[in-house]
PDB file of C-alpha atoms in Angstrom:
ATOM      1  CA  UNK G   1       7.381 -13.193   1.572  1.00 88.00           C
ATOM      2  CA  UNK G   2       8.062 -12.157   5.163  1.00 91.00           C
ATOM      3  CA  UNK G   3       8.207  -8.463   4.253  1.00 93.00           C
ATOM      4  CA  UNK G   4       5.195  -8.766   1.959  1.00 93.00           C
ATOM      5  CA  UNK G   5       3.216 -10.230   4.876  1.00 92.00           C
ATOM      6  CA  UNK G   6       4.499  -7.589   7.299  1.00 92.00           C
ATOM      7  CA  UNK G   7       3.526  -4.717   5.005  1.00 92.00           C
ATOM      8  CA  UNK G   8       0.283  -6.001   3.474  1.00 91.00           C
ATOM      9  CA  UNK G   9      -0.914  -8.337   6.202  1.00 90.00           C
ATOM     10  CA  UNK G  10      -1.420 -12.068   6.225  1.00 92.00           C
ATOM     11  CA  UNK G  11      -5.028 -11.875   5.016  1.00 90.00           C
ATOM     12  CA  UNK G  12      -4.084  -9.989   1.849  1.00 89.00           C
ATOM     13  CA  UNK G  13      -1.179 -12.282   1.036  1.00 92.00           C
ATOM     14  CA  UNK G  14      -3.268 -15.397   1.668  1.00 93.00           C
ATOM     15  CA  UNK G  15      -5.976 -14.021  -0.627  1.00 92.00           C
ATOM     16  CA  UNK G  16      -3.451 -13.203  -3.366  1.00 90.00           C
ATOM     17  CA  UNK G  17      -1.897 -16.650  -3.067  1.00 91.00           C
ATOM     18  CA  UNK G  18      -5.327 -18.298  -3.229  1.00 94.00           C
ATOM     19  CA  UNK G  19      -5.979 -16.498  -6.544  1.00 94.00           C
ATOM     20  CA  UNK G  20      -2.625 -17.621  -7.961  1.00 94.00           C
ATOM     21  CA  UNK G  21      -3.077 -19.615 -11.125  1.00 96.00           C
ATOM     22  CA  UNK G  22      -0.836 -21.103 -13.745  1.00 96.00           C
ATOM     23  CA  UNK G  23      -1.364 -17.897 -15.708  1.00 97.00           C
ATOM     24  CA  UNK G  24      -0.442 -15.524 -12.817  1.00 95.00           C
ATOM     25  CA  UNK G  25       2.144 -17.631 -11.005  1.00 95.00           C
ATOM     26  CA  UNK G  26       5.198 -16.142 -12.743  1.00 96.00           C
ATOM     27  CA  UNK G  27       3.922 -12.609 -12.068  1.00 94.00           C
ATOM     28  CA  UNK G  28       3.355 -13.391  -8.368  1.00 92.00           C
ATOM     29  CA  UNK G  29       6.897 -14.757  -8.181  1.00 93.00           C
ATOM     30  CA  UNK G  30       8.240 -11.617  -9.898  1.00 95.00           C
ATOM     31  CA  UNK G  31       6.592  -9.146  -7.527  1.00 92.00           C
ATOM     32  CA  UNK G  32       7.474 -11.213  -4.476  1.00 92.00           C
ATOM     33  CA  UNK G  33      11.140 -11.379  -5.469  1.00 93.00           C
ATOM     34  CA  UNK G  34      11.615  -7.833  -6.733  1.00 95.00           C
ATOM     35  CA  UNK G  35       9.099  -5.601  -4.953  1.00 93.00           C
ATOM     36  CA  UNK G  36       9.159  -7.369  -1.603  1.00 93.00           C
ATOM     37  CA  UNK G  37      12.527  -9.137  -1.751  1.00 92.00           C
ATOM     38  CA  UNK G  38      14.652  -6.407  -3.321  1.00 94.00           C
ATOM     39  CA  UNK G  39      13.043  -2.969  -2.874  1.00 95.00           C
ATOM     40  CA  UNK G  40      11.135  -3.199   0.415  1.00 95.00           C
ATOM     41  CA  UNK G  41      14.085  -4.907   2.138  1.00 95.00           C
ATOM     42  CA  UNK G  42      16.680  -2.280   1.212  1.00 95.00           C
ATOM     43  CA  UNK G  43      18.178  -0.489   4.229  1.00 95.00           C
ATOM     44  CA  UNK G  44      18.007   3.044   2.772  1.00 96.00           C
ATOM     45  CA  UNK G  45      14.418   3.833   3.819  1.00 97.00           C
ATOM     46  CA  UNK G  46      12.238   2.527   6.593  1.00 96.00           C
ATOM     47  CA  UNK G  47       8.846   1.060   5.726  1.00 96.00           C
ATOM     48  CA  UNK G  48       6.988   4.226   6.810  1.00 96.00           C
ATOM     49  CA  UNK G  49       8.835   6.320   4.211  1.00 97.00           C
ATOM     50  CA  UNK G  50       8.450   3.643   1.537  1.00 97.00           C
ATOM     51  CA  UNK G  51       4.716   3.682   2.236  1.00 97.00           C
ATOM     52  CA  UNK G  52       4.535   7.466   1.823  1.00 98.00           C
ATOM     53  CA  UNK G  53       6.405   7.297  -1.478  1.00 97.00           C
ATOM     54  CA  UNK G  54       4.247   4.402  -2.663  1.00 98.00           C
ATOM     55  CA  UNK G  55       0.982   6.220  -1.882  1.00 98.00           C
ATOM     56  CA  UNK G  56       2.125   9.238  -3.884  1.00 98.00           C
ATOM     57  CA  UNK G  57       3.252   7.125  -6.848  1.00 98.00           C
ATOM     58  CA  UNK G  58      -0.027   5.213  -6.918  1.00 98.00           C
ATOM     59  CA  UNK G  59      -2.056   8.447  -6.872  1.00 98.00           C
ATOM     60  CA  UNK G  60       0.099   9.877  -9.660  1.00 98.00           C
ATOM     61  CA  UNK G  61      -0.558   6.883 -11.856  1.00 97.00           C
ATOM     62  CA  UNK G  62      -4.210   6.399 -10.909  1.00 97.00           C
ATOM     63  CA  UNK G  63      -3.674   2.869  -9.600  1.00 98.00           C
ATOM     64  CA  UNK G  64      -6.663   3.012  -7.256  1.00 98.00           C
ATOM     65  CA  UNK G  65      -6.957  -0.663  -6.283  1.00 96.00           C
ATOM     66  CA  UNK G  66      -3.287  -0.735  -5.322  1.00 96.00           C
ATOM     67  CA  UNK G  67      -3.688   2.632  -3.574  1.00 98.00           C
ATOM     68  CA  UNK G  68      -6.487   1.222  -1.387  1.00 97.00           C
ATOM     69  CA  UNK G  69      -4.329  -1.741  -0.412  1.00 95.00           C
ATOM     70  CA  UNK G  70      -1.348   0.508   0.358  1.00 97.00           C
ATOM     71  CA  UNK G  71      -3.382   2.883   2.544  1.00 98.00           C
ATOM     72  CA  UNK G  72      -3.942  -0.040   4.903  1.00 96.00           C
ATOM     73  CA  UNK G  73      -0.278  -1.030   4.508  1.00 96.00           C
ATOM     74  CA  UNK G  74       0.774   2.530   5.379  1.00 97.00           C
ATOM     75  CA  UNK G  75      -1.227   2.374   8.618  1.00 97.00           C
ATOM     76  CA  UNK G  76       0.325  -1.034   9.359  1.00 95.00           C
ATOM     77  CA  UNK G  77       3.771   0.519   8.725  1.00 95.00           C
ATOM     78  CA  UNK G  78       3.155   3.243  11.273  1.00 95.00           C
ATOM     79  CA  UNK G  79       1.874   6.188   9.259  1.00 97.00           C
ATOM     80  CA  UNK G  80      -0.866   7.965  11.176  1.00 97.00           C
ATOM     81  CA  UNK G  81      -4.165   9.015   9.689  1.00 97.00           C
ATOM     82  CA  UNK G  82      -2.953  12.621   9.915  1.00 98.00           C
ATOM     83  CA  UNK G  83       0.241  11.799   8.020  1.00 98.00           C
ATOM     84  CA  UNK G  84      -1.757  10.120   5.257  1.00 98.00           C
ATOM     85  CA  UNK G  85      -3.976  13.201   5.137  1.00 98.00           C
ATOM     86  CA  UNK G  86      -0.870  15.382   4.693  1.00 98.00           C
ATOM     87  CA  UNK G  87       0.404  13.154   1.878  1.00 98.00           C
ATOM     88  CA  UNK G  88      -2.952  13.519   0.116  1.00 98.00           C
ATOM     89  CA  UNK G  89      -3.030  17.297   0.626  1.00 98.00           C
ATOM     90  CA  UNK G  90       0.438  17.589  -0.878  1.00 98.00           C
ATOM     91  CA  UNK G  91      -0.679  15.349  -3.728  1.00 98.00           C
ATOM     92  CA  UNK G  92      -3.514  17.788  -4.479  1.00 98.00           C
ATOM     93  CA  UNK G  93      -0.960  20.466  -5.312  1.00 98.00           C
ATOM     94  CA  UNK G  94       1.541  18.355  -7.230  1.00 97.00           C
ATOM     95  CA  UNK G  95      -0.765  15.755  -8.810  1.00 97.00           C
ATOM     96  CA  UNK G  96      -4.060  17.575  -9.134  1.00 97.00           C
ATOM     97  CA  UNK G  97      -7.180  18.162  -7.077  1.00 98.00           C
ATOM     98  CA  UNK G  98      -9.320  15.534  -8.860  1.00 98.00           C
ATOM     99  CA  UNK G  99      -6.754  12.810  -8.119  1.00 98.00           C
ATOM    100  CA  UNK G 100      -6.447  13.894  -4.491  1.00 98.00           C
ATOM    101  CA  UNK G 101     -10.225  14.071  -4.148  1.00 98.00           C
ATOM    102  CA  UNK G 102     -10.513  10.477  -5.332  1.00 98.00           C
ATOM    103  CA  UNK G 103      -7.613   9.462  -3.077  1.00 98.00           C
ATOM    104  CA  UNK G 104      -9.303  11.031  -0.035  1.00 98.00           C
ATOM    105  CA  UNK G 105     -12.488   9.055  -0.677  1.00 98.00           C
ATOM    106  CA  UNK G 106     -10.595   5.779  -0.983  1.00 98.00           C
ATOM    107  CA  UNK G 107      -8.292   6.519   1.952  1.00 98.00           C
ATOM    108  CA  UNK G 108     -11.171   7.388   4.272  1.00 98.00           C
ATOM    109  CA  UNK G 109     -12.844   4.069   3.492  1.00 98.00           C
ATOM    110  CA  UNK G 110      -9.624   2.086   3.856  1.00 97.00           C
ATOM    111  CA  UNK G 111      -8.601   3.766   7.117  1.00 97.00           C
ATOM    112  CA  UNK G 112     -12.005   2.923   8.577  1.00 96.00           C
ATOM    113  CA  UNK G 113     -11.581  -0.661   7.369  1.00 94.00           C
ATOM    114  CA  UNK G 114      -8.096  -0.853   8.888  1.00 94.00           C
ATOM    115  CA  UNK G 115      -9.309   0.513  12.238  1.00 93.00           C
ATOM    116  CA  UNK G 116     -12.201  -1.945  12.276  1.00 92.00           C
ATOM    117  CA  UNK G 117      -9.939  -4.904  11.493  1.00 88.00           C
ATOM    118  CA  UNK G 118      -6.780  -3.957  13.404  1.00 85.00           C
ATOM    119  CA  UNK G 119      -7.763  -1.199  15.819  1.00 75.00           C
ATOM    120  CA  UNK G 120      -7.058   2.517  15.848  1.00 72.00           C
ATOM    121  CA  UNK G 121      -3.285   3.081  16.021  1.00 65.00           C
ATOM    122  CA  UNK G 122      -3.398   6.837  15.347  1.00 62.00           C
TER     123      UNK G 122
END
């Protein structure tokens, strides 16, 4: 939970926990244990690189709600706006221009939201 909070921010985690229900509780436990407890805590990559990989994977699979959340997480993990832009440009070539176009629109909105909430850390 510590890593989940560090990457996604307290507000997101609190919101997710508030929506937890009997129906979703096992799923929340699963992602907390495996995504945040096993993968994001591994020593092989720092959080910045994991964020870059995650953004690309989410674009590739069209997981736009998760992509929006992880754009803010990427900024929190130290990726600059310019680095996110480069990830999206590369995605245009390897994943397709329509996907990158959609990703740019979402990322621009989420970067502005991040800067409003947490300040510009370019």
